[in-house]
Amino acid sequence: MLKLLILDRDGVINYDSDAYIKSVEEWIPLPGAIEAIAQLSKAGWTVAVATNQSGIARGYYDIATLDAMHARLRTLVAEQGGEVGLVVYCPHGPDEGCDCRKPKPGMLKTIAEHYKVPLAGIWFVGDSLGDLEAAKAVDSQPVLVKTGKGDKTQAKNLPVGTLIFDDLAAVAAELIHH
Ligand SMILES: O=P(O)(O)OC[C@@H](O)[C@H]1O[C@@H](OP(=O)(O)O)[C@@H](O)[C@@H](O)[C@@H]1O
Ligand SMILES: [Mg+2]
Ligand SMILES: [Zn+2]
Protein backbone atom coordinates (compact mmCIF):
# COMPACT_ATOMS: atom_id res chain seq x y z
CA MET A 1 0.00 0.00 0.00
CA LEU A 2 1.20 3.51 -0.81
CA LYS A 3 2.80 5.32 2.11
CA LEU A 4 1.03 8.69 1.81
CA LEU A 5 1.71 11.71 4.02
CA ILE A 6 -0.25 14.94 3.57
CA LEU A 7 1.20 18.29 4.65
CA ASP A 8 -0.28 21.72 5.20
CA ARG A 9 2.01 24.34 3.61
CA ASP A 10 2.27 27.66 5.43
CA GLY A 11 3.70 27.18 8.89
CA VAL A 12 4.71 23.58 8.18
CA ILE A 13 6.91 23.63 5.05
CA ASN A 14 7.61 27.38 4.97
CA TYR A 15 7.38 30.30 7.35
CA ASP A 16 3.88 31.73 7.60
CA SER A 17 2.92 35.39 7.98
CA ASP A 18 -0.21 37.15 9.15
CA ALA A 19 0.34 39.28 6.05
CA TYR A 20 0.08 36.14 3.88
CA ILE A 21 2.88 34.71 1.75
CA LYS A 22 2.45 36.89 -1.33
CA SER A 23 5.50 36.14 -3.50
CA VAL A 24 8.18 33.54 -4.16
CA GLU A 25 10.60 35.80 -2.28
CA GLU A 26 8.33 35.63 0.78
CA TRP A 27 8.12 31.85 0.48
CA ILE A 28 10.99 30.73 2.76
CA PRO A 29 11.36 27.10 3.84
CA LEU A 30 11.41 26.39 7.55
CA PRO A 31 14.69 24.93 8.88
CA GLY A 32 14.92 21.24 8.00
CA ALA A 33 11.63 21.14 6.13
CA ILE A 34 13.02 20.59 2.62
CA GLU A 35 15.42 17.95 3.90
CA ALA A 36 12.57 16.25 5.78
CA ILE A 37 10.42 16.03 2.65
CA ALA A 38 13.37 14.72 0.61
CA GLN A 39 14.24 12.11 3.25
CA LEU A 40 10.62 10.96 3.45
CA SER A 41 10.43 10.75 -0.34
CA LYS A 42 13.66 8.76 -0.52
CA ALA A 43 12.33 6.45 2.19
CA GLY A 44 9.37 5.61 -0.08
CA TRP A 45 6.78 8.09 1.19
CA THR A 46 4.52 10.02 -1.16
CA VAL A 47 4.32 13.55 0.22
CA ALA A 48 1.29 15.58 -0.86
CA VAL A 49 0.22 19.11 0.15
CA ALA A 50 -3.19 20.57 1.04
CA THR A 51 -3.13 24.33 1.54
CA ASN A 52 -5.64 27.14 2.02
CA GLN A 53 -4.74 30.06 -0.21
CA SER A 54 -7.45 32.66 0.41
CA GLY A 55 -4.89 35.27 -0.59
CA ILE A 56 -5.94 34.44 -4.16
CA ALA A 57 -9.56 35.39 -3.46
CA ARG A 58 -8.35 38.44 -1.56
CA GLY A 59 -6.29 39.55 -4.56
CA TYR A 60 -2.96 39.54 -2.73
CA TYR A 61 -1.29 37.31 -5.35
CA ASP A 62 -2.31 35.31 -8.42
CA ILE A 63 -2.25 31.66 -9.47
CA ALA A 64 0.98 32.14 -11.44
CA THR A 65 2.71 33.34 -8.27
CA LEU A 66 1.29 30.45 -6.29
CA ASP A 67 2.48 28.00 -8.94
CA ALA A 68 5.94 29.63 -8.83
CA MET A 69 6.09 29.00 -5.06
CA HIS A 70 5.24 25.36 -5.61
CA ALA A 71 7.77 25.06 -8.45
CA ARG A 72 10.37 26.38 -6.02
CA LEU A 73 9.36 23.78 -3.45
CA ARG A 74 9.70 21.02 -6.05
CA THR A 75 13.11 22.32 -7.20
CA LEU A 76 14.51 22.50 -3.67
CA VAL A 77 13.29 19.00 -2.78
CA ALA A 78 14.60 17.61 -6.10
CA GLU A 79 18.03 19.12 -5.34
CA GLN A 80 18.02 16.89 -2.22
CA GLY A 81 17.09 13.84 -4.29
CA GLY A 82 13.44 13.73 -3.32
CA GLU A 83 10.17 14.67 -4.96
CA VAL A 84 6.88 16.32 -4.00
CA GLY A 85 3.58 14.70 -4.88
CA LEU A 86 0.24 16.33 -5.59
CA VAL A 87 -0.16 19.91 -4.32
CA VAL A 88 -3.81 20.90 -3.85
CA TYR A 89 -4.87 24.40 -2.85
CA CYS A 90 -8.13 26.17 -2.00
CA PRO A 91 -8.08 29.59 -3.71
CA HIS A 92 -11.40 30.65 -2.22
CA GLY A 93 -12.31 33.15 0.46
CA PRO A 94 -13.83 32.16 3.84
CA ASP A 95 -17.31 33.35 2.75
CA GLU A 96 -17.53 31.49 -0.58
CA GLY A 97 -18.85 28.26 0.91
CA CYS A 98 -16.52 26.07 -1.15
CA ASP A 99 -15.93 22.41 -0.32
CA CYS A 100 -12.16 22.61 -0.31
CA ARG A 101 -11.28 25.21 2.34
CA LYS A 102 -10.02 23.67 5.55
CA PRO A 103 -11.43 22.79 8.08
CA LYS A 104 -13.47 21.09 5.38
CA PRO A 105 -11.74 17.88 4.24
CA GLY A 106 -12.28 18.35 0.49
CA MET A 107 -8.58 18.68 -0.36
CA LEU A 108 -7.72 15.58 1.67
CA LYS A 109 -10.38 13.64 -0.26
CA THR A 110 -9.01 14.94 -3.57
CA ILE A 111 -5.52 13.74 -2.67
CA ALA A 112 -6.72 10.33 -1.43
CA GLU A 113 -8.81 9.83 -4.59
CA HIS A 114 -5.84 10.82 -6.77
CA TYR A 115 -3.68 8.15 -5.14
CA LYS A 116 -6.56 5.68 -4.69
CA VAL A 117 -5.85 5.18 -0.99
CA PRO A 118 -8.27 5.34 1.95
CA LEU A 119 -7.95 8.41 4.18
CA ALA A 120 -8.37 6.48 7.43
CA GLY A 121 -5.23 6.83 9.53
CA ILE A 122 -3.32 8.91 6.97
CA TRP A 123 -1.20 11.48 8.78
CA PHE A 124 -2.08 15.11 7.98
CA VAL A 125 0.47 17.55 9.38
CA GLY A 126 -0.64 21.12 10.07
CA ASP A 127 -0.10 24.18 12.26
CA SER A 128 -3.71 25.40 12.51
CA LEU A 129 -6.80 24.04 14.24
CA GLY A 130 -8.56 23.91 10.86
CA ASP A 131 -5.91 21.50 9.61
CA LEU A 132 -6.51 19.16 12.53
CA GLU A 133 -10.28 19.38 12.21
CA ALA A 134 -10.08 18.58 8.49
CA ALA A 135 -8.10 15.45 9.32
CA LYS A 136 -10.53 14.44 12.03
CA ALA A 137 -13.49 14.87 9.67
CA VAL A 138 -12.23 12.04 7.45
CA ASP A 139 -10.68 9.80 10.14
CA SER A 140 -7.16 10.82 9.16
CA GLN A 141 -4.53 11.28 11.87
CA PRO A 142 -4.27 14.93 12.97
CA VAL A 143 -0.63 15.90 13.54
CA LEU A 144 0.28 19.31 14.95
CA VAL A 145 3.69 20.90 14.53
CA LYS A 146 4.73 23.81 16.74
CA THR A 147 6.14 25.85 13.85
CA GLY A 148 4.08 28.61 12.21
CA LYS A 149 0.86 29.08 14.18
CA GLY A 150 1.34 25.70 15.84
CA ASP A 151 2.50 27.10 19.15
CA LYS A 152 -0.70 29.12 19.47
CA THR A 153 -2.81 26.25 18.16
CA GLN A 154 -1.42 23.91 20.83
CA ALA A 155 -3.14 26.02 23.49
CA LYS A 156 -6.54 25.43 21.85
CA ASN A 157 -8.93 22.52 22.27
CA LEU A 158 -7.35 19.96 19.92
CA PRO A 159 -9.17 17.00 18.33
CA VAL A 160 -8.84 13.85 20.45
CA GLY A 161 -5.77 11.85 19.42
CA THR A 162 -3.86 14.76 17.88
CA LEU A 163 -0.14 13.97 17.78
CA ILE A 164 2.26 16.86 18.50
CA PHE A 165 5.80 17.32 17.16
CA ASP A 166 8.21 20.25 17.26
CA ASP A 167 8.49 20.50 13.48
CA LEU A 168 8.33 18.62 10.19
CA ALA A 169 11.83 17.21 10.71
CA ALA A 170 10.63 15.53 13.90
CA VAL A 171 7.60 14.09 12.07
CA ALA A 172 9.89 12.72 9.34
CA ALA A 173 12.23 11.17 11.92
CA GLU A 174 9.27 9.44 13.56
CA LEU A 175 7.92 8.06 10.29
CA ILE A 176 11.28 7.02 8.84
CA HIS A 177 12.81 5.49 11.94
CA HIS A 178 9.77 3.79 13.55
O1 LIG B 1 -1.49 27.02 6.34
P1 LIG B 1 -2.01 26.96 4.91
O2 LIG B 1 -3.37 26.31 4.79
O3 LIG B 1 -0.96 26.34 3.97
O4 LIG B 1 -2.15 28.51 4.42
C1 LIG B 1 -2.51 29.54 5.32
C2 LIG B 1 -2.55 30.78 4.46
O5 LIG B 1 -3.47 30.61 3.43
C3 LIG B 1 -3.03 32.01 5.20
O6 LIG B 1 -4.27 31.69 5.85
C4 LIG B 1 -4.86 32.87 6.38
O7 LIG B 1 -6.10 32.52 6.97
P2 LIG B 1 -7.49 32.90 6.19
O8 LIG B 1 -7.49 32.07 4.93
O9 LIG B 1 -7.43 34.37 5.92
O10 LIG B 1 -8.57 32.48 7.17
C5 LIG B 1 -3.97 33.50 7.45
O11 LIG B 1 -3.86 32.59 8.54
C6 LIG B 1 -2.57 33.75 6.89
O12 LIG B 1 -1.69 34.13 7.93
C7 LIG B 1 -2.02 32.52 6.22
O13 LIG B 1 -0.81 32.85 5.54
MG1 LIG C 1 -0.66 26.40 7.97
ZN1 LIG D 1 -12.00 26.22 -1.74
XYZ file of N, CA and C and ligand atoms in Angstrom:
558
model
N 0.849 -1.201 0.000
C 0.000 0.000 0.000
C 0.885 1.250 0.000
N 0.445 2.255 -0.714
C 1.195 3.510 -0.808
C 1.349 4.150 0.573
N 2.577 4.559 0.866
C 2.801 5.323 2.109
C 2.587 6.801 1.773
N 1.402 7.310 2.147
C 1.030 8.690 1.808
C 1.041 9.555 3.059
N 1.706 10.695 2.958
C 1.712 11.711 4.017
C 1.210 13.008 3.395
N 0.282 13.673 4.080
C -0.246 14.937 3.570
C 0.205 16.063 4.497
N 0.703 17.140 3.897
C 1.198 18.291 4.653
C 0.387 19.533 4.347
N 0.138 20.327 5.371
C -0.275 21.716 5.202
C 0.975 22.444 4.712
N 0.820 23.628 4.121
C 2.010 24.340 3.611
C 2.498 25.420 4.562
N 1.775 26.528 4.638
C 2.270 27.658 5.433
C 2.337 27.318 6.917
N 3.500 27.510 7.481
C 3.698 27.182 8.895
C 4.182 25.774 9.140
N 4.221 24.974 8.051
C 4.706 23.582 8.180
C 5.936 23.377 7.288
N 5.800 23.727 6.014
C 6.907 23.627 5.047
C 7.705 24.942 5.018
N 6.988 26.047 5.036
C 7.608 27.376 4.967
C 7.084 28.272 6.090
N 7.846 29.333 6.347
C 7.383 30.302 7.345
C 6.027 30.845 6.923
N 5.147 31.096 7.902
C 3.878 31.730 7.598
C 3.978 33.195 8.000
N 2.986 33.976 7.600
C 2.922 35.392 7.983
C 1.460 35.803 8.068
N 1.170 36.644 9.056
C -0.209 37.150 9.153
C -0.538 38.054 7.976
N 0.534 38.455 7.258
C 0.336 39.276 6.053
C 0.280 38.392 4.801
N 0.134 37.128 4.984
C 0.076 36.140 3.881
C 1.440 36.035 3.199
N 1.640 34.924 2.514
C 2.880 34.715 1.753
C 2.532 35.075 0.316
N 2.994 36.257 -0.123
C 2.450 36.889 -1.329
C 3.363 36.793 -2.547
N 4.564 36.230 -2.363
C 5.497 36.143 -3.497
C 6.476 35.001 -3.243
N 7.169 34.591 -4.301
C 8.178 33.541 -4.158
C 9.253 33.986 -3.174
N 9.563 35.275 -3.194
C 10.605 35.805 -2.283
C 10.153 35.672 -0.829
N 8.844 35.754 -0.597
C 8.333 35.627 0.785
C 8.175 34.165 1.192
N 8.295 33.273 0.215
C 8.116 31.847 0.480
C 9.464 31.271 0.903
N 9.691 31.151 2.215
C 10.992 30.732 2.764
C 10.831 29.436 3.561
N 11.495 28.373 3.119
C 11.359 27.095 3.841
C 11.756 27.207 5.312
N 11.029 26.482 6.150
C 11.411 26.393 7.551
C 12.653 25.517 7.674
N 13.470 25.739 8.695
C 14.685 24.933 8.878
C 14.369 23.436 8.884
N 15.061 22.696 8.032
C 14.922 21.240 8.004
C 13.732 20.709 7.234
N 12.866 21.621 6.767
C 11.625 21.139 6.131
C 11.884 20.507 4.764
N 12.712 21.139 3.952
C 13.023 20.594 2.621
C 13.721 19.248 2.769
N 14.681 19.210 3.679
C 15.418 17.952 3.905
C 14.459 16.869 4.383
N 13.524 17.226 5.240
C 12.573 16.248 5.778
C 11.733 15.650 4.654
N 11.247 16.516 3.759
C 10.424 16.029 2.649
C 11.259 15.125 1.740
N 12.497 15.531 1.468
C 13.372 14.724 0.610
C 13.662 13.369 1.260
N 13.957 13.376 2.549
C 14.243 12.111 3.246
C 13.022 11.191 3.233
N 11.848 11.765 3.472
C 10.619 10.955 3.451
C 10.415 10.350 2.063
N 10.602 11.187 1.051
C 10.425 10.749 -0.335
C 11.394 9.608 -0.658
N 12.651 9.785 -0.247
C 13.664 8.756 -0.522
C 13.407 7.494 0.286
N 12.663 7.625 1.379
C 12.330 6.447 2.188
C 11.045 5.789 1.691
N 10.527 6.269 0.553
C 9.371 5.610 -0.077
C 8.031 6.252 0.209
N 8.037 7.395 0.892
C 6.777 8.094 1.187
C 6.381 8.978 0.015
N 5.074 9.032 -0.237
C 4.518 10.018 -1.165
C 4.062 11.195 -0.322
N 4.611 12.367 -0.592
C 4.318 13.554 0.218
C 3.462 14.513 -0.599
N 2.214 14.679 -0.167
C 1.286 15.585 -0.858
C 1.029 16.807 0.024
N 0.448 17.847 -0.570
C 0.224 19.108 0.151
C -1.228 19.551 -0.039
N -1.823 20.019 1.078
C -3.190 20.567 1.039
C -3.166 21.914 1.744
N -3.354 22.989 0.981
C -3.130 24.327 1.538
C -4.256 25.297 1.221
N -4.698 26.045 2.240
C -5.645 27.141 2.016
C -4.877 28.317 1.447
N -5.390 28.891 0.373
C -4.742 30.063 -0.211
C -5.801 31.132 -0.508
N -6.417 31.633 0.575
C -7.453 32.661 0.408
C -6.857 33.975 -0.095
N -5.538 34.078 -0.038
C -4.885 35.271 -0.587
C -5.191 35.457 -2.068
N -5.526 34.341 -2.745
C -5.935 34.441 -4.158
C -7.267 35.195 -4.234
N -8.230 34.736 -3.459
C -9.556 35.390 -3.462
C -9.454 36.834 -2.992
N -8.515 37.086 -2.105
C -8.354 38.441 -1.565
C -7.577 39.355 -2.509
N -7.007 38.735 -3.583
C -6.290 39.546 -4.558
C -4.879 39.911 -4.161
N -4.321 39.206 -3.181
C -2.960 39.535 -2.725
C -1.892 38.990 -3.671
N -2.210 37.910 -4.385
C -1.288 37.310 -5.349
C -2.132 36.463 -6.306
N -1.532 36.050 -7.421
C -2.309 35.308 -8.422
C -1.836 33.854 -8.519
N -2.537 33.100 -9.334
C -2.252 31.659 -9.467
C -0.832 31.441 -9.985
N -0.380 32.299 -10.890
C 0.978 32.142 -11.441
C 2.015 32.252 -10.324
N 1.783 33.182 -9.399
C 2.709 33.344 -8.275
C 2.658 32.124 -7.361
N 1.445 31.643 -7.125
C 1.285 30.448 -6.286
C 1.997 29.255 -6.927
N 1.809 29.109 -8.236
C 2.483 28.000 -8.943
C 4.003 28.155 -8.869
N 4.493 29.397 -8.907
C 5.942 29.628 -8.829
C 6.484 29.214 -7.457
N 5.679 29.448 -6.403
C 6.092 29.005 -5.061
C 6.219 27.480 -5.031
N 5.249 26.823 -5.634
C 5.239 25.358 -5.607
C 6.314 24.779 -6.522
N 6.642 25.477 -7.611
C 7.770 25.061 -8.452
C 9.066 25.160 -7.663
N 9.169 26.197 -6.852
C 10.371 26.378 -6.016
C 10.493 25.246 -5.008
N 9.381 24.904 -4.394
C 9.356 23.778 -3.446
C 9.847 22.506 -4.138
N 9.317 22.242 -5.333
C 9.703 21.018 -6.048
C 11.193 21.031 -6.401
N 11.696 22.197 -6.831
C 13.109 22.316 -7.202
C 14.015 22.036 -6.002
N 13.672 22.668 -4.873
C 14.506 22.503 -3.672
C 14.524 21.047 -3.193
N 13.357 20.398 -3.222
C 13.287 18.998 -2.782
C 14.038 18.104 -3.764
N 13.896 18.407 -5.072
C 14.599 17.611 -6.096
C 16.114 17.734 -5.947
N 16.577 18.916 -5.552
C 18.027 19.118 -5.337
C 18.552 18.218 -4.223
N 17.621 17.786 -3.314
C 18.017 16.885 -2.217
C 17.688 15.443 -2.578
N 17.325 15.199 -3.851
C 17.090 13.837 -4.292
C 15.707 13.304 -4.032
N 14.804 14.174 -3.601
C 13.436 13.729 -3.323
C 12.457 14.322 -4.320
N 11.171 14.043 -4.094
C 10.165 14.672 -4.958
C 8.899 14.965 -4.144
N 8.130 15.918 -4.641
C 6.883 16.323 -3.998
C 5.724 15.788 -4.827
N 4.744 15.232 -4.183
C 3.578 14.703 -4.883
C 2.571 15.794 -5.201
N 1.299 15.414 -5.188
C 0.239 16.331 -5.590
C 0.127 17.509 -4.603
N 0.084 18.718 -5.149
C -0.164 19.912 -4.318
C -1.562 20.421 -4.662
N -2.429 20.436 -3.656
C -3.811 20.898 -3.851
C -4.015 22.154 -3.017
N -4.616 23.183 -3.620
C -4.866 24.399 -2.849
C -6.329 24.824 -2.998
N -6.797 25.541 -1.975
C -8.128 26.169 -1.997
C -7.902 27.660 -2.217
N -8.301 28.176 -3.399
C -8.084 29.586 -3.705
C -9.216 30.499 -3.230
N -10.167 29.919 -2.537
C -11.403 30.645 -2.222
C -11.300 31.442 -0.923
N -12.228 32.375 -0.771
C -12.309 33.152 0.461
C -13.196 32.443 1.473
N -13.091 32.823 2.760
C -13.829 32.162 3.835
C -15.351 32.195 3.636
N -15.852 33.190 2.879
C -17.307 33.353 2.746
C -17.873 32.732 1.481
N -17.039 32.002 0.703
C -17.531 31.488 -0.580
C -18.237 30.137 -0.445
N -18.116 29.520 0.739
C -18.851 28.260 0.913
C -18.358 27.137 0.020
N -17.061 27.150 -0.302
C -16.519 26.075 -1.147
C -16.415 24.782 -0.336
N -16.094 23.700 -1.005
C -15.927 22.407 -0.324
C -14.475 22.115 0.005
N -13.574 22.995 -0.468
C -12.162 22.614 -0.311
C -11.441 23.331 0.827
N -11.997 24.444 1.304
C -11.284 25.208 2.338
C -11.297 24.480 3.670
N -10.092 24.270 4.197
C -10.015 23.671 5.553
C -10.662 24.641 6.528
N -11.386 24.155 7.537
C -11.427 22.794 8.078
C -12.271 21.785 7.300
N -12.823 22.137 6.158
C -13.473 21.088 5.376
C -12.396 20.149 4.817
N -12.743 18.882 4.652
C -11.738 17.884 4.239
C -11.632 17.689 2.726
N -12.238 18.572 1.943
C -12.283 18.353 0.492
C -10.925 18.108 -0.145
N -9.910 18.854 0.245
C -8.581 18.676 -0.359
C -7.973 17.338 0.024
N -8.237 16.892 1.251
C -7.723 15.579 1.667
C -8.378 14.479 0.821
N -9.666 14.631 0.562
C -10.382 13.645 -0.257
C -9.824 13.646 -1.678
N -9.566 14.832 -2.221
C -9.006 14.944 -3.568
C -7.685 14.195 -3.669
N -6.848 14.387 -2.656
C -5.524 13.739 -2.668
C -5.676 12.217 -2.548
N -6.531 11.763 -1.632
C -6.719 10.326 -1.434
C -7.291 9.680 -2.698
N -8.225 10.377 -3.343
C -8.808 9.832 -4.586
C -7.760 9.781 -5.696
N -6.911 10.789 -5.749
C -5.845 10.822 -6.765
C -4.934 9.605 -6.628
N -4.607 9.268 -5.374
C -3.685 8.148 -5.142
C -4.396 6.827 -4.890
N -5.749 6.887 -4.911
C -6.562 5.679 -4.688
C -6.212 4.966 -3.387
N -6.087 5.754 -2.318
C -5.849 5.183 -0.994
C -6.927 5.690 -0.032
N -7.282 4.872 0.963
C -8.271 5.345 1.953
C -7.646 6.417 2.846
N -8.449 7.326 3.329
C -7.950 8.412 4.183
C -7.778 7.989 5.639
N -8.417 6.882 6.014
C -8.370 6.481 7.432
C -6.928 6.290 7.885
N -6.560 7.004 8.943
C -5.227 6.831 9.525
C -4.110 7.570 8.834
N -4.372 8.156 7.665
C -3.318 8.912 6.966
C -2.919 10.122 7.821
N -1.641 10.328 8.007
C -1.199 11.485 8.784
C -1.339 12.754 7.951
N -1.995 13.783 8.584
C -2.077 15.114 7.982
C -1.430 16.090 8.958
N -0.355 16.711 8.510
C 0.473 17.551 9.383
C 0.144 19.024 9.148
N -0.279 19.716 10.209
C -0.643 21.121 10.072
C -0.236 21.950 11.270
N -0.410 23.274 11.140
C -0.103 24.179 12.256
C -1.354 24.889 12.766
N -2.487 24.702 12.093
C -3.707 25.402 12.505
C -4.787 24.418 12.922
N -5.718 24.912 13.759
C -6.795 24.037 14.238
C -7.607 23.500 13.064
N -7.801 24.344 12.042
C -8.560 23.906 10.861
C -7.933 22.720 10.164
N -6.604 22.650 10.211
C -5.914 21.498 9.613
C -6.289 20.218 10.371
N -6.259 20.324 11.690
C -6.508 19.155 12.532
C -7.965 18.704 12.433
N -8.851 19.691 12.331
C -10.283 19.377 12.210
C -10.582 18.731 10.862
N -9.889 19.189 9.822
C -10.079 18.583 8.492
C -9.684 17.115 8.536
N -8.562 16.848 9.199
C -8.097 15.454 9.320
C -9.142 14.617 10.056
N -9.586 15.174 11.180
C -10.532 14.438 12.031
C -11.809 14.122 11.259
N -12.207 15.017 10.386
C -13.485 14.871 9.665
C -13.498 13.651 8.752
N -12.306 13.199 8.362
C -12.228 12.040 7.453
C -11.416 10.894 8.076
N -11.379 10.878 9.417
C -10.682 9.800 10.141
C -9.193 9.704 9.806
N -8.621 10.799 9.308
C -7.156 10.818 9.156
C -6.550 11.126 10.513
N -5.219 11.023 10.600
C -4.530 11.277 11.866
C -4.116 12.735 11.927
N -4.710 13.537 12.828
C -4.272 14.933 12.973
C -2.900 14.994 13.644
N -1.987 15.736 13.005
C -0.633 15.901 13.536
C -0.332 17.396 13.582
N -0.034 17.892 14.776
C 0.276 19.315 14.949
C 1.775 19.519 15.075
N 2.307 20.468 14.322
C 3.692 20.897 14.534
C 3.659 22.285 15.171
N 4.708 22.569 15.975
C 4.732 23.813 16.742
C 5.264 24.996 15.931
N 5.676 24.761 14.717
C 6.136 25.853 13.854
C 4.921 26.651 13.374
N 5.178 27.787 12.706
C 4.079 28.613 12.208
C 3.144 28.984 13.349
N 1.844 28.753 13.143
C 0.859 29.080 14.176
C 0.677 27.930 15.175
N 1.513 26.906 15.030
C 1.345 25.702 15.844
C 1.446 25.932 17.333
N 2.358 26.821 17.716
C 2.504 27.100 19.153
C 1.185 27.622 19.717
N 0.572 28.552 18.993
C -0.703 29.121 19.466
C -1.802 28.062 19.412
N -1.766 27.269 18.333
C -2.810 26.250 18.158
C -2.787 25.235 19.297
N -1.574 24.929 19.776
C -1.417 23.908 20.828
C -2.204 24.279 22.084
N -2.423 25.574 22.290
C -3.142 26.023 23.493
C -4.654 25.877 23.327
N -5.098 25.534 22.104
C -6.540 25.433 21.850
C -7.034 24.033 22.179
N -8.321 23.807 21.983
C -8.934 22.515 22.268
C -8.745 21.613 21.045
N -7.738 20.757 21.094
C -7.354 19.957 19.919
C -8.240 18.721 19.775
N -8.431 18.254 18.521
C -9.174 17.002 18.330
C -8.511 15.867 19.131
N -9.349 14.995 19.681
C -8.841 13.845 20.446
C -7.858 13.062 19.571
N -6.728 12.708 20.140
C -5.772 11.853 19.415
C -4.755 12.617 18.606
N -4.846 13.961 18.627
C -3.862 14.755 17.880
C -2.449 14.449 18.369
N -1.548 14.165 17.434
C -0.135 13.973 17.775
C 0.565 15.324 17.643
N 1.560 15.573 18.498
C 2.258 16.857 18.499
C 3.761 16.641 18.340
N 4.353 17.363 17.393
C 5.800 17.315 17.156
C 6.330 18.748 17.077
N 7.623 18.896 17.321
C 8.209 20.245 17.264
C 8.119 20.833 15.865
N 8.424 19.990 14.861
C 8.493 20.501 13.485
C 8.416 19.334 12.499
N 8.468 19.656 11.221
C 8.335 18.618 10.192
C 9.494 17.628 10.243
N 10.680 18.118 10.600
C 11.833 17.214 10.710
C 11.568 16.135 11.755
N 10.935 16.508 12.842
C 10.633 15.525 13.900
C 9.574 14.531 13.419
N 8.619 14.989 12.644
C 7.603 14.094 12.073
C 8.283 13.094 11.133
N 9.190 13.591 10.299
C 9.889 12.716 9.344
C 10.716 11.674 10.086
N 11.398 12.110 11.146
C 12.229 11.173 11.923
C 11.361 10.065 12.502
N 10.183 10.435 12.984
C 9.275 9.438 13.565
C 8.820 8.437 12.509
N 8.456 8.950 11.335
C 7.923 8.065 10.293
C 9.004 7.210 9.657
N 10.206 7.753 9.508
C 11.277 7.017 8.839
C 11.913 5.988 9.761
N 12.045 6.356 11.044
C 12.810 5.489 11.944
C 11.946 4.646 12.869
N 10.606 4.658 12.690
C 9.774 3.789 13.553
C 8.735 3.051 12.718
O -1.486 27.020 6.345
P -2.008 26.960 4.913
O -3.370 26.314 4.794
O -0.964 26.339 3.971
O -2.150 28.506 4.417
C -2.507 29.542 5.316
C -2.553 30.785 4.462
O -3.467 30.613 3.425
C -3.031 32.008 5.200
O -4.269 31.695 5.851
C -4.856 32.871 6.383
O -6.097 32.517 6.969
P -7.487 32.903 6.194
O -7.485 32.070 4.929
O -7.428 34.370 5.917
O -8.570 32.482 7.170
C -3.966 33.502 7.450
O -3.865 32.591 8.540
C -2.573 33.751 6.893
O -1.692 34.131 7.933
C -2.018 32.524 6.215
O -0.808 32.846 5.540
Mg -0.658 26.404 7.970
Zn -12.003 26.220 -1.737
